[in-house]
Amino acid sequence: MVLRVDQIDVYYGTAHVLQNISFEVKQGETVALLGRNGMGKTTTLRSIMGLNPPTNGSIRFEGVEICKLAPNVIAKRGVSYIPDDLRIFPDLTCEENLEIAARASGRSGYWTKERIENLFPLLADRRKQKGSSFSGGEKKILSLGRSLMMNPTLILLDEPSEGLAPLIVRTLLETIKKIKGHGVTILLADQNLRFCNEVCDRGYILEKGTVVHGGSMTEIWDNDDVVRRYLVV
Amino acid sequence: MLQSLVHVCLAGISAGMFIWLVASGLTLVFGVLRVLNFAHGSFYMLGAYLCFAVLKAMGGNFWLGLLLGPLVVSMVGYVMERYLLRLVYHLELPYQLLLTFAMVLIFDDLVKMIWGAGSIGSPAVPGLSGSVSIAGREFPVYNLFIIAVGPLVALGLYGLLEKTWWGRIVRASASDREMALSIGVNVPLLYSGVFMFGAWLSAVGGALAVPYVGLLTTGMGEAIIISAFIVVVIGGLGSLKGAFLGSLIVGLLSSFGTRFMPMLDMFLTFGLMAAVLLWRPQGFFAEG
């Protein structure tokens, strides 16, 4: 088991935003957190990363409790977080954005700069350009590359398909499949059921900060009642 | 007239370089930690007094004082960042200013308790104590030395921030603290390092001021921090380039004011700051 989230509660001030959430992710799986906006998907990813630590419950990564660890320690253990707004370092070049992730995390392995530039030729073409000059779609590619440079065991991917043109969504899907093919475990949060169905093995549906349904993506896709009740906007 | 202009310019540039040493640390700390540290001038004062103390204890070895004084001040900076400032990072700016202003008073009183409330005469530096003839008039060698040190520090800072991995990590953390944490940067440790470095820079300025100012007083920190704040307003918060150019402008304005318009000496600098605040409140080189 790569990740086991067990009965966590997260508060923003007095607001109880995650309530008794539990789920798990196995090695090599791609798992979706589904749900409408504001249901707690992003907060769940942030709490795993240590950015909004839970007040109760347990988060175990590769069997080790990470609930009380600082985000930088969690990153060094092999968790990589790609937020929905991507957060490329604007003042660093594309190359520096990639290399800083490898250096700061102190992790090495299959994913080298050369392999990542082979996977995303765009990053080789724009090696010396500042992160601030990248478009939204390009930032998404760079943020994926930066994440891979950490040679993570688990990638937390927030709203990957949000705001992208259909053609770029298709490219992103293929990219995630390639990454998955290298055995990287992915937990992604998205409200695009079609996107998740193409790339994920299993899914959990969040509603008002609680997990209301869990199952294989095929089962969720075919369950009209669940889709209508929790996912249709 | 030309002779006088050259000397006024040189005096202004050397005064500006002292302000630069303080403003650079202030700017760096604000750019990364987002803390406006009122007590930054106190590090300048502590640097001067500690350098003086080492100088006295070691039989007049100024260079040893310049080495050891700022090192001790950077440790003081570490304690202040680690045990006080971390408590107020999440609070609004007025709380940070109140805390750092309280530190100014505490440092002033500490200096009075250790070295007394009076002024202390500072010695000349062997090898840099004479003067050279420039445009037909004598100009202190030590001031020329200070004029050389300022740009060297600027180049060093540029190299450190742009060409080293530590600098890249500092820039990344300055632009997005949370993302830096998420890729594995130990941001709290980095903050301590940056704050210590900023305190060290200011203390180097103070130590270098020992032979320059003639008298060490507890108010020297407040005087320089006001100039540094003016520089930061003119150059733009968080911009080292702005701090360097702003320091030169403030140093030159002050020097020209003192020489040609003594009645308007302070008005020129504060007037410029007011004009910048009205016309371009973010300063000339503001980042972010």
Coordinates of C-alpha atoms in Angstrom, one line a residue:
Chain A
M1 CA 0.0 0.0 0.0
V2 CA 1.4 3.4 -1.0
L3 CA -1.1 5.6 0.8
R4 CA -3.6 5.0 3.5
V5 CA -5.7 7.9 4.6
D6 CA -7.7 6.9 7.7
Q7 CA -10.5 9.0 9.2
I8 CA -8.9 12.4 8.8
D9 CA -10.6 15.7 9.8
V10 CA -9.4 19.1 8.5
Y11 CA -10.6 22.5 9.6
Y12 CA -10.2 25.9 8.1
G13 CA -10.7 28.0 11.2
T14 CA -14.0 26.8 12.5
A15 CA -15.1 25.3 9.2
H16 CA -15.0 21.5 9.3
V17 CA -14.0 20.9 5.6
L18 CA -12.9 17.3 5.7
Q19 CA -14.9 15.0 7.9
N20 CA -13.7 11.5 8.7
I21 CA -12.3 10.8 5.3
S22 CA -10.7 7.4 4.6
F23 CA -9.3 5.9 1.4
E24 CA -6.3 4.1 0.1
V25 CA -4.0 4.0 -3.0
K26 CA -2.0 0.9 -4.0
Q27 CA 1.3 0.8 -5.8
G28 CA 1.1 1.7 -9.5
E29 CA -2.6 2.7 -9.3
T30 CA -4.1 5.9 -10.6
V31 CA -6.9 6.9 -8.3
A32 CA -9.4 9.8 -8.8
L33 CA -10.9 12.0 -6.2
L34 CA -14.1 13.1 -7.8
G35 CA -16.7 15.6 -6.8
R36 CA -18.1 19.1 -7.6
N37 CA -16.2 22.3 -6.7
G38 CA -15.8 22.9 -3.0
M39 CA -16.3 19.3 -1.9
G40 CA -12.8 18.9 -0.4
K41 CA -10.8 17.4 -3.2
T42 CA -8.0 20.0 -3.1
T43 CA -8.0 20.1 0.7
T44 CA -7.5 16.3 0.7
L45 CA -4.4 16.6 -1.5
R46 CA -3.1 19.5 0.5
S47 CA -3.5 17.6 3.8
I48 CA -1.6 14.6 2.4
M49 CA 1.2 17.0 1.4
G50 CA 1.3 18.5 4.9
L51 CA 0.1 21.9 3.7
N52 CA -3.2 21.6 5.7
P53 CA -2.4 18.9 8.2
P54 CA -5.4 17.1 9.7
T55 CA -6.4 17.6 13.3
N56 CA -7.5 14.0 13.7
G57 CA -6.8 10.7 11.9
S58 CA -3.9 9.1 10.2
I59 CA -2.1 9.4 6.9
R60 CA 0.4 6.6 6.2
F61 CA 2.7 6.8 3.2
E62 CA 4.6 3.5 2.4
G63 CA 3.6 2.4 5.9
V64 CA 5.0 5.5 7.7
E65 CA 2.8 8.0 9.5
I66 CA 3.3 11.4 7.7
C67 CA 0.5 13.3 9.4
K68 CA 2.8 15.4 11.6
L69 CA 5.6 15.8 9.1
A70 CA 6.5 19.1 7.4
P71 CA 5.8 19.3 3.6
N72 CA 9.5 19.4 2.7
V73 CA 10.0 16.2 4.6
I74 CA 7.0 14.5 3.0
A75 CA 8.4 15.7 -0.4
K76 CA 11.8 14.1 0.4
R77 CA 10.0 10.8 1.2
G78 CA 8.6 10.7 -2.3
V79 CA 5.3 12.6 -2.5
S80 CA 5.1 15.2 -5.2
Y81 CA 2.2 17.8 -5.3
I82 CA 1.1 19.6 -8.5
P83 CA -1.5 22.2 -7.5
D84 CA -4.3 23.3 -9.8
D85 CA -2.7 26.7 -10.4
L86 CA 0.7 24.9 -11.2
R87 CA 2.9 27.4 -9.4
I88 CA 5.9 27.4 -11.7
F89 CA 8.7 29.5 -10.2
P90 CA 8.4 32.5 -12.6
D91 CA 11.8 33.9 -12.1
L92 CA 13.6 30.6 -12.8
T93 CA 14.2 29.2 -16.3
C94 CA 12.6 26.1 -17.5
E95 CA 15.8 24.1 -16.8
E96 CA 16.2 25.6 -13.4
N97 CA 12.6 24.8 -12.5
L98 CA 13.4 21.2 -13.3
E99 CA 16.8 21.0 -11.6
I100 CA 15.7 22.7 -8.4
A101 CA 13.1 20.0 -7.8
A102 CA 15.7 17.3 -8.1
R103 CA 18.2 19.2 -5.9
A104 CA 15.7 20.2 -3.2
S105 CA 14.1 16.8 -2.9
G106 CA 17.4 15.1 -2.9
R107 CA 15.9 12.2 -4.9
S108 CA 17.2 10.5 -8.0
G109 CA 16.2 7.5 -10.1
Y110 CA 14.8 6.7 -13.5
W111 CA 13.6 10.3 -14.2
T112 CA 16.5 12.4 -15.4
K113 CA 16.4 15.8 -17.1
E114 CA 17.2 14.1 -20.4
R115 CA 14.4 11.5 -20.1
I116 CA 11.9 14.2 -19.1
E117 CA 13.0 16.4 -22.1
N118 CA 12.5 13.3 -24.3
L119 CA 9.0 12.8 -22.9
F120 CA 8.3 16.6 -23.3
P121 CA 10.3 18.0 -26.2
L122 CA 8.8 21.4 -25.4
L123 CA 10.9 21.6 -22.3
A124 CA 14.1 21.0 -24.3
D125 CA 13.1 23.7 -26.8
R126 CA 12.4 26.3 -24.1
R127 CA 15.2 25.2 -21.7
K128 CA 16.6 28.8 -21.1
Q129 CA 13.2 30.6 -21.0
K130 CA 11.8 31.9 -17.8
G131 CA 8.8 30.1 -16.2
S132 CA 6.8 33.4 -16.4
S133 CA 6.9 33.2 -20.3
F134 CA 5.1 29.8 -20.4
S135 CA 1.4 29.6 -21.4
G136 CA -1.1 27.7 -19.2
G137 CA -0.8 24.4 -21.1
E138 CA 3.0 24.7 -21.2
K139 CA 3.1 25.4 -17.5
K140 CA 1.1 22.2 -17.0
I141 CA 3.8 20.2 -18.9
L142 CA 6.6 22.0 -17.0
S143 CA 4.9 21.3 -13.6
L144 CA 4.6 17.6 -14.6
G145 CA 8.3 17.6 -15.6
R146 CA 9.2 19.3 -12.4
S147 CA 7.3 16.7 -10.4
L148 CA 8.9 13.8 -12.2
M149 CA 12.4 15.3 -11.5
M150 CA 11.7 14.5 -7.9
N151 CA 11.4 10.8 -8.8
P152 CA 8.3 10.5 -6.7
T153 CA 6.6 7.4 -5.6
L154 CA 3.3 9.2 -5.4
I155 CA 2.1 12.2 -7.4
L156 CA -0.8 14.3 -6.1
L157 CA -2.3 16.0 -9.2
D158 CA -4.9 18.6 -8.6
E159 CA -7.4 19.4 -11.4
P160 CA -5.2 18.4 -14.3
S161 CA -7.8 18.9 -17.0
E162 CA -9.1 22.2 -15.7
G163 CA -9.1 25.1 -18.2
L164 CA -7.3 23.2 -21.0
A165 CA -8.4 23.1 -24.6
P166 CA -9.7 19.6 -25.7
L167 CA -6.6 18.9 -27.8
I168 CA -4.3 19.7 -24.9
V169 CA -6.4 17.5 -22.5
R170 CA -5.9 14.7 -25.0
T171 CA -2.1 15.2 -24.9
L172 CA -2.2 15.4 -21.1
L173 CA -4.1 12.1 -20.9
E174 CA -1.5 10.4 -23.1
T175 CA 1.2 11.9 -20.9
I176 CA -0.3 10.7 -17.7
K177 CA -0.7 7.2 -19.2
K178 CA 3.0 7.2 -20.1
I179 CA 4.0 8.3 -16.6
K180 CA 1.7 5.6 -15.2
G181 CA 3.4 3.1 -17.5
H182 CA 6.6 3.7 -15.6
G183 CA 5.0 2.6 -12.4
V184 CA 4.4 6.0 -10.8
T185 CA 1.4 6.0 -8.4
I186 CA -1.0 8.9 -9.0
L187 CA -3.8 10.4 -6.9
L188 CA -5.6 13.0 -8.9
A189 CA -8.5 15.3 -8.0
D190 CA -10.7 16.3 -10.9
Q191 CA -14.4 16.9 -11.6
N192 CA -14.1 15.8 -15.2
L193 CA -15.5 12.2 -15.0
R194 CA -14.7 11.5 -18.7
F195 CA -11.0 12.4 -18.1
C196 CA -10.8 10.4 -14.9
N197 CA -12.5 7.4 -16.6
E198 CA -9.8 7.3 -19.3
V199 CA -6.8 7.4 -17.0
C200 CA -7.8 6.2 -13.5
D201 CA -8.3 2.7 -12.1
R202 CA -10.4 3.6 -9.2
G203 CA -12.2 6.6 -7.8
Y204 CA -13.7 8.1 -4.6
I205 CA -16.5 10.6 -4.7
L206 CA -16.4 13.5 -2.2
E207 CA -19.5 15.3 -1.1
K208 CA -19.3 18.1 1.5
G209 CA -16.0 16.9 2.9
T210 CA -16.9 13.2 3.2
V211 CA -16.3 10.2 1.0
V212 CA -19.7 9.1 -0.2
H213 CA -18.8 6.5 -2.7
G214 CA -15.8 4.5 -3.8
G215 CA -15.2 1.9 -6.6
S216 CA -13.6 1.1 -9.9
M217 CA -13.9 3.8 -12.5
T218 CA -16.0 1.5 -14.7
E219 CA -18.4 1.0 -11.8
I220 CA -18.7 4.7 -11.2
W221 CA -19.0 5.5 -14.9
D222 CA -21.9 3.0 -15.2
N223 CA -23.6 4.1 -12.0
D224 CA -26.1 6.7 -13.3
D225 CA -27.6 7.3 -9.9
V226 CA -24.2 8.2 -8.3
V227 CA -23.2 10.3 -11.3
R228 CA -26.4 12.2 -11.2
R229 CA -26.4 12.7 -7.5
Y230 CA -22.8 13.7 -6.9
L231 CA -21.1 14.6 -10.1
V232 CA -23.5 16.3 -12.6
V233 CA -23.4 20.0 -12.3
Chain B
M1 CA 33.9 74.5 -8.6
L2 CA 34.7 71.3 -10.5
Q3 CA 37.1 70.3 -7.8
S4 CA 34.3 70.7 -5.2
L5 CA 31.8 68.8 -7.4
V6 CA 34.2 65.8 -7.7
H7 CA 34.7 65.7 -4.0
V8 CA 31.0 66.1 -3.2
C9 CA 30.3 63.2 -5.6
L10 CA 32.9 61.0 -4.0
A11 CA 31.7 61.8 -0.5
G12 CA 28.1 61.1 -1.6
I13 CA 29.0 57.8 -3.2
S14 CA 30.9 56.6 -0.1
A15 CA 28.0 57.6 2.2
G16 CA 25.6 55.8 -0.3
M17 CA 27.7 52.6 0.0
F18 CA 27.2 52.4 3.7
I19 CA 23.4 52.8 3.2
W20 CA 23.6 50.2 0.5
L21 CA 25.2 47.6 2.8
V22 CA 22.3 48.1 5.2
A23 CA 19.6 48.5 2.5
S24 CA 20.8 45.3 0.7
G25 CA 20.2 43.1 3.8
L26 CA 16.9 44.9 4.5
T27 CA 15.8 44.3 0.9
L28 CA 16.9 40.7 0.8
V29 CA 15.1 39.9 4.1
F30 CA 11.9 41.6 2.9
G31 CA 12.1 40.0 -0.5
V32 CA 12.3 36.5 0.9
L33 CA 10.7 36.6 4.4
R34 CA 8.3 39.5 3.7
V35 CA 9.3 41.0 7.0
L36 CA 10.1 44.7 7.2
N37 CA 12.8 44.6 9.9
F38 CA 13.1 47.9 11.9
A39 CA 15.9 46.4 13.9
H40 CA 18.0 46.0 10.8
G41 CA 19.8 49.2 11.7
S42 CA 20.5 47.8 15.1
F43 CA 22.6 45.1 13.4
Y44 CA 24.6 47.9 11.8
M45 CA 25.1 49.5 15.3
L46 CA 26.0 46.1 16.8
G47 CA 28.4 45.4 14.0
A48 CA 30.2 48.7 14.7
Y49 CA 30.4 48.2 18.5
L50 CA 31.5 44.5 18.3
C51 CA 34.1 45.4 15.7
F52 CA 35.3 48.1 18.1
A53 CA 35.3 45.7 21.0
V54 CA 37.4 43.1 19.1
L55 CA 39.7 45.9 17.9
K56 CA 40.3 47.0 21.5
A57 CA 40.8 43.5 22.8
M58 CA 43.1 42.4 20.0
G59 CA 45.4 45.4 20.0
G60 CA 44.0 47.4 17.2
N61 CA 43.4 44.7 14.6
F62 CA 40.6 46.2 12.6
W63 CA 40.4 43.3 10.1
L64 CA 39.8 40.8 12.8
G65 CA 37.1 43.0 14.1
L66 CA 35.5 43.2 10.7
L67 CA 35.6 39.4 10.5
L68 CA 34.4 38.6 14.0
G69 CA 31.9 41.4 14.7
P70 CA 29.5 40.6 11.9
L71 CA 29.8 36.9 12.6
V72 CA 28.5 37.5 16.1
V73 CA 25.8 39.7 14.8
S74 CA 24.6 37.1 12.4
M75 CA 24.2 34.7 15.4
V76 CA 22.2 37.4 17.1
G77 CA 20.1 37.6 13.9
Y78 CA 19.6 33.8 14.0
V79 CA 18.2 34.0 17.6
M80 CA 15.9 36.9 16.7
E81 CA 14.6 35.1 13.6
R82 CA 14.2 31.7 15.2
Y83 CA 12.7 32.6 18.5
L84 CA 10.9 35.9 17.8
L85 CA 10.1 36.6 14.1
R86 CA 8.8 33.1 13.5
L87 CA 6.0 34.0 16.0
V88 CA 4.8 36.9 13.9
Y89 CA 5.2 35.7 10.2
H90 CA 1.5 34.9 10.0
L91 CA 0.5 38.2 11.6
E92 CA -0.1 41.5 9.8
L93 CA 2.7 44.0 9.1
P94 CA 2.0 46.3 12.0
Y95 CA 2.7 43.5 14.5
Q96 CA 6.0 42.8 12.8
L97 CA 6.9 46.4 12.9
L98 CA 6.0 46.7 16.6
L99 CA 8.1 43.7 17.5
T100 CA 11.1 44.8 15.4
F101 CA 10.8 48.3 16.8
A102 CA 10.8 46.9 20.3
M103 CA 14.0 45.1 19.4
V104 CA 15.6 48.4 18.4
L105 CA 15.0 49.7 21.9
I106 CA 16.3 46.5 23.5
F107 CA 19.5 46.5 21.4
D108 CA 20.0 50.2 22.1
D109 CA 19.8 49.6 25.9
L110 CA 22.0 46.5 25.6
V111 CA 24.7 48.6 24.0
K112 CA 24.3 51.3 26.7
M113 CA 24.7 48.6 29.4
I114 CA 27.8 47.2 27.8
W115 CA 29.6 50.1 26.4
G116 CA 28.0 53.1 28.2
A117 CA 25.7 55.8 26.9
G118 CA 28.3 58.1 25.7
S119 CA 30.0 58.2 22.3
I120 CA 33.1 56.2 21.6
G121 CA 35.9 57.5 19.5
S122 CA 36.9 55.2 16.7
P123 CA 40.5 54.6 15.6
A124 CA 41.9 54.9 12.1
V125 CA 42.7 51.8 10.0
P126 CA 46.4 51.1 9.4
G127 CA 47.1 51.2 5.7
L128 CA 43.9 53.0 4.9
S129 CA 44.3 56.0 7.1
G130 CA 45.9 58.5 4.7
S131 CA 44.6 60.5 1.9
V132 CA 45.3 60.9 -1.8
S133 CA 45.1 63.9 -4.0
I134 CA 42.0 63.9 -6.3
A135 CA 41.3 66.9 -8.5
G136 CA 43.8 68.9 -6.5
R137 CA 42.3 68.2 -3.1
E138 CA 43.0 65.5 -0.6
F139 CA 40.4 62.7 -0.3
P140 CA 40.6 60.0 2.4
V141 CA 41.9 56.6 1.2
Y142 CA 39.4 54.8 3.5
N143 CA 36.5 56.5 1.7
L144 CA 37.9 55.2 -1.7
F145 CA 38.1 51.8 -0.1
I146 CA 34.4 52.0 0.8
I147 CA 33.5 53.2 -2.7
A148 CA 35.2 50.0 -4.0
V149 CA 33.5 47.7 -1.4
G150 CA 29.9 48.7 -2.3
P151 CA 30.0 47.5 -5.9
L152 CA 31.9 44.4 -4.9
V153 CA 29.2 43.5 -2.5
A154 CA 26.6 44.2 -5.2
L155 CA 28.5 41.9 -7.6
G156 CA 28.8 39.2 -4.9
L157 CA 25.1 39.4 -4.2
Y158 CA 24.3 39.1 -7.9
G159 CA 26.5 36.1 -8.3
L160 CA 25.2 34.5 -5.1
L161 CA 21.5 34.9 -6.1
E162 CA 21.8 34.3 -9.8
K163 CA 24.6 31.9 -10.3
T164 CA 24.4 29.5 -7.3
W165 CA 21.9 26.9 -6.3
W166 CA 21.4 28.5 -2.9
G167 CA 20.5 31.7 -4.8
R168 CA 18.0 29.9 -7.0
I169 CA 16.4 28.2 -4.0
V170 CA 16.2 31.6 -2.3
R171 CA 14.5 33.1 -5.4
A172 CA 12.1 30.2 -5.7
S173 CA 11.2 30.4 -2.1
A174 CA 10.7 34.2 -2.3
S175 CA 8.3 33.8 -5.2
D176 CA 6.3 30.8 -3.8
R177 CA 7.0 29.7 -0.2
E178 CA 4.5 26.9 -0.3
M179 CA 5.6 25.4 -3.6
A180 CA 9.2 25.5 -2.4
L181 CA 8.2 23.5 0.7
S182 CA 6.4 21.1 -1.6
I183 CA 9.5 20.3 -3.6
G184 CA 11.5 19.6 -0.5
V185 CA 13.1 23.0 0.4
N186 CA 13.5 23.4 4.2
V187 CA 12.0 26.9 4.1
P188 CA 12.3 27.7 7.8
L189 CA 16.0 26.9 7.7
L190 CA 16.4 28.9 4.6
Y191 CA 14.6 31.8 6.2
S192 CA 17.0 31.7 9.1
G193 CA 20.0 31.6 6.7
V194 CA 18.7 34.6 4.7
F195 CA 18.0 36.6 7.9
M196 CA 21.5 35.8 9.3
F197 CA 23.0 36.8 6.0
G198 CA 21.0 40.1 6.0
A199 CA 22.1 40.8 9.6
W200 CA 25.7 40.0 8.6
L201 CA 25.6 42.4 5.6
S202 CA 24.3 45.2 7.9
A203 CA 26.9 44.4 10.5
V204 CA 29.7 44.5 7.9
G205 CA 28.4 48.0 7.1
G206 CA 28.6 48.9 10.8
A207 CA 32.1 47.4 11.2
L208 CA 33.3 49.3 8.1
A209 CA 31.8 52.5 9.6
V210 CA 34.0 52.3 12.7
P211 CA 36.9 54.2 11.1
Y212 CA 34.6 56.3 8.9
V213 CA 32.1 57.9 11.3
G214 CA 34.6 58.9 13.9
L215 CA 32.2 58.4 16.9
L216 CA 30.1 55.4 17.7
T217 CA 26.7 56.2 19.3
T218 CA 23.6 54.1 20.2
G219 CA 21.6 56.2 17.7
M220 CA 23.7 55.2 14.7
G221 CA 21.4 52.3 13.9
E222 CA 18.3 54.5 13.8
A223 CA 20.0 57.1 11.6
I224 CA 21.0 54.5 9.0
I225 CA 17.8 52.5 9.0
I226 CA 15.8 55.7 8.1
S227 CA 18.1 56.2 5.1
A228 CA 17.8 52.5 4.2
F229 CA 14.0 52.8 4.4
I230 CA 14.1 55.8 2.1
V231 CA 16.3 53.8 -0.3
V232 CA 13.9 50.9 -0.2
V233 CA 10.9 53.2 -1.0
I234 CA 12.8 54.8 -3.9
G235 CA 14.2 51.5 -5.3
G236 CA 11.2 49.4 -4.6
L237 CA 10.6 46.8 -1.9
G238 CA 12.4 43.6 -2.6
S239 CA 14.6 44.9 -5.4
L240 CA 18.4 44.7 -4.9
K241 CA 19.0 46.7 -8.0
G242 CA 16.7 49.4 -6.8
A243 CA 18.4 49.4 -3.4
F244 CA 21.8 49.9 -5.0
L245 CA 20.7 52.8 -7.2
G246 CA 18.6 54.2 -4.4
S247 CA 21.5 54.2 -2.1
L248 CA 23.6 56.1 -4.6
I249 CA 20.9 58.6 -5.1
V250 CA 20.3 59.2 -1.4
G251 CA 24.0 59.4 -0.7
L252 CA 24.6 61.9 -3.5
L253 CA 21.5 64.0 -2.6
S254 CA 22.6 64.1 1.0
S255 CA 26.1 65.1 0.1
F256 CA 25.0 67.8 -2.4
G257 CA 22.5 69.1 0.1
T258 CA 25.1 69.4 2.9
R259 CA 27.5 71.1 0.6
F260 CA 25.4 73.4 -1.5
M261 CA 22.0 73.7 0.3
P262 CA 22.6 73.0 4.0
M263 CA 19.2 74.4 4.9
L264 CA 17.5 71.9 2.6
D265 CA 19.8 69.0 3.3
M266 CA 17.2 66.6 4.8
F267 CA 14.4 68.1 2.7
L268 CA 16.0 66.9 -0.6
T269 CA 16.0 63.2 0.5
F270 CA 12.6 63.2 2.1
G271 CA 11.2 65.3 -0.7
L272 CA 12.4 62.7 -3.2
M273 CA 10.9 59.9 -1.2
A274 CA 7.5 61.8 -1.0
A275 CA 7.6 62.4 -4.7
V276 CA 8.3 58.7 -5.4
L277 CA 5.5 57.7 -3.1
L278 CA 3.1 60.0 -4.9
W279 CA 4.2 59.3 -8.4
R280 CA 5.3 55.6 -8.3
P281 CA 4.5 54.2 -4.9
Q282 CA 5.9 50.7 -5.7
G283 CA 9.3 52.3 -6.3
F284 CA 11.4 52.2 -9.5
F285 CA 12.4 48.6 -9.5
A286 CA 9.7 46.8 -7.4
E287 CA 9.5 43.1 -8.0
G288 CA 6.4 40.9 -7.8

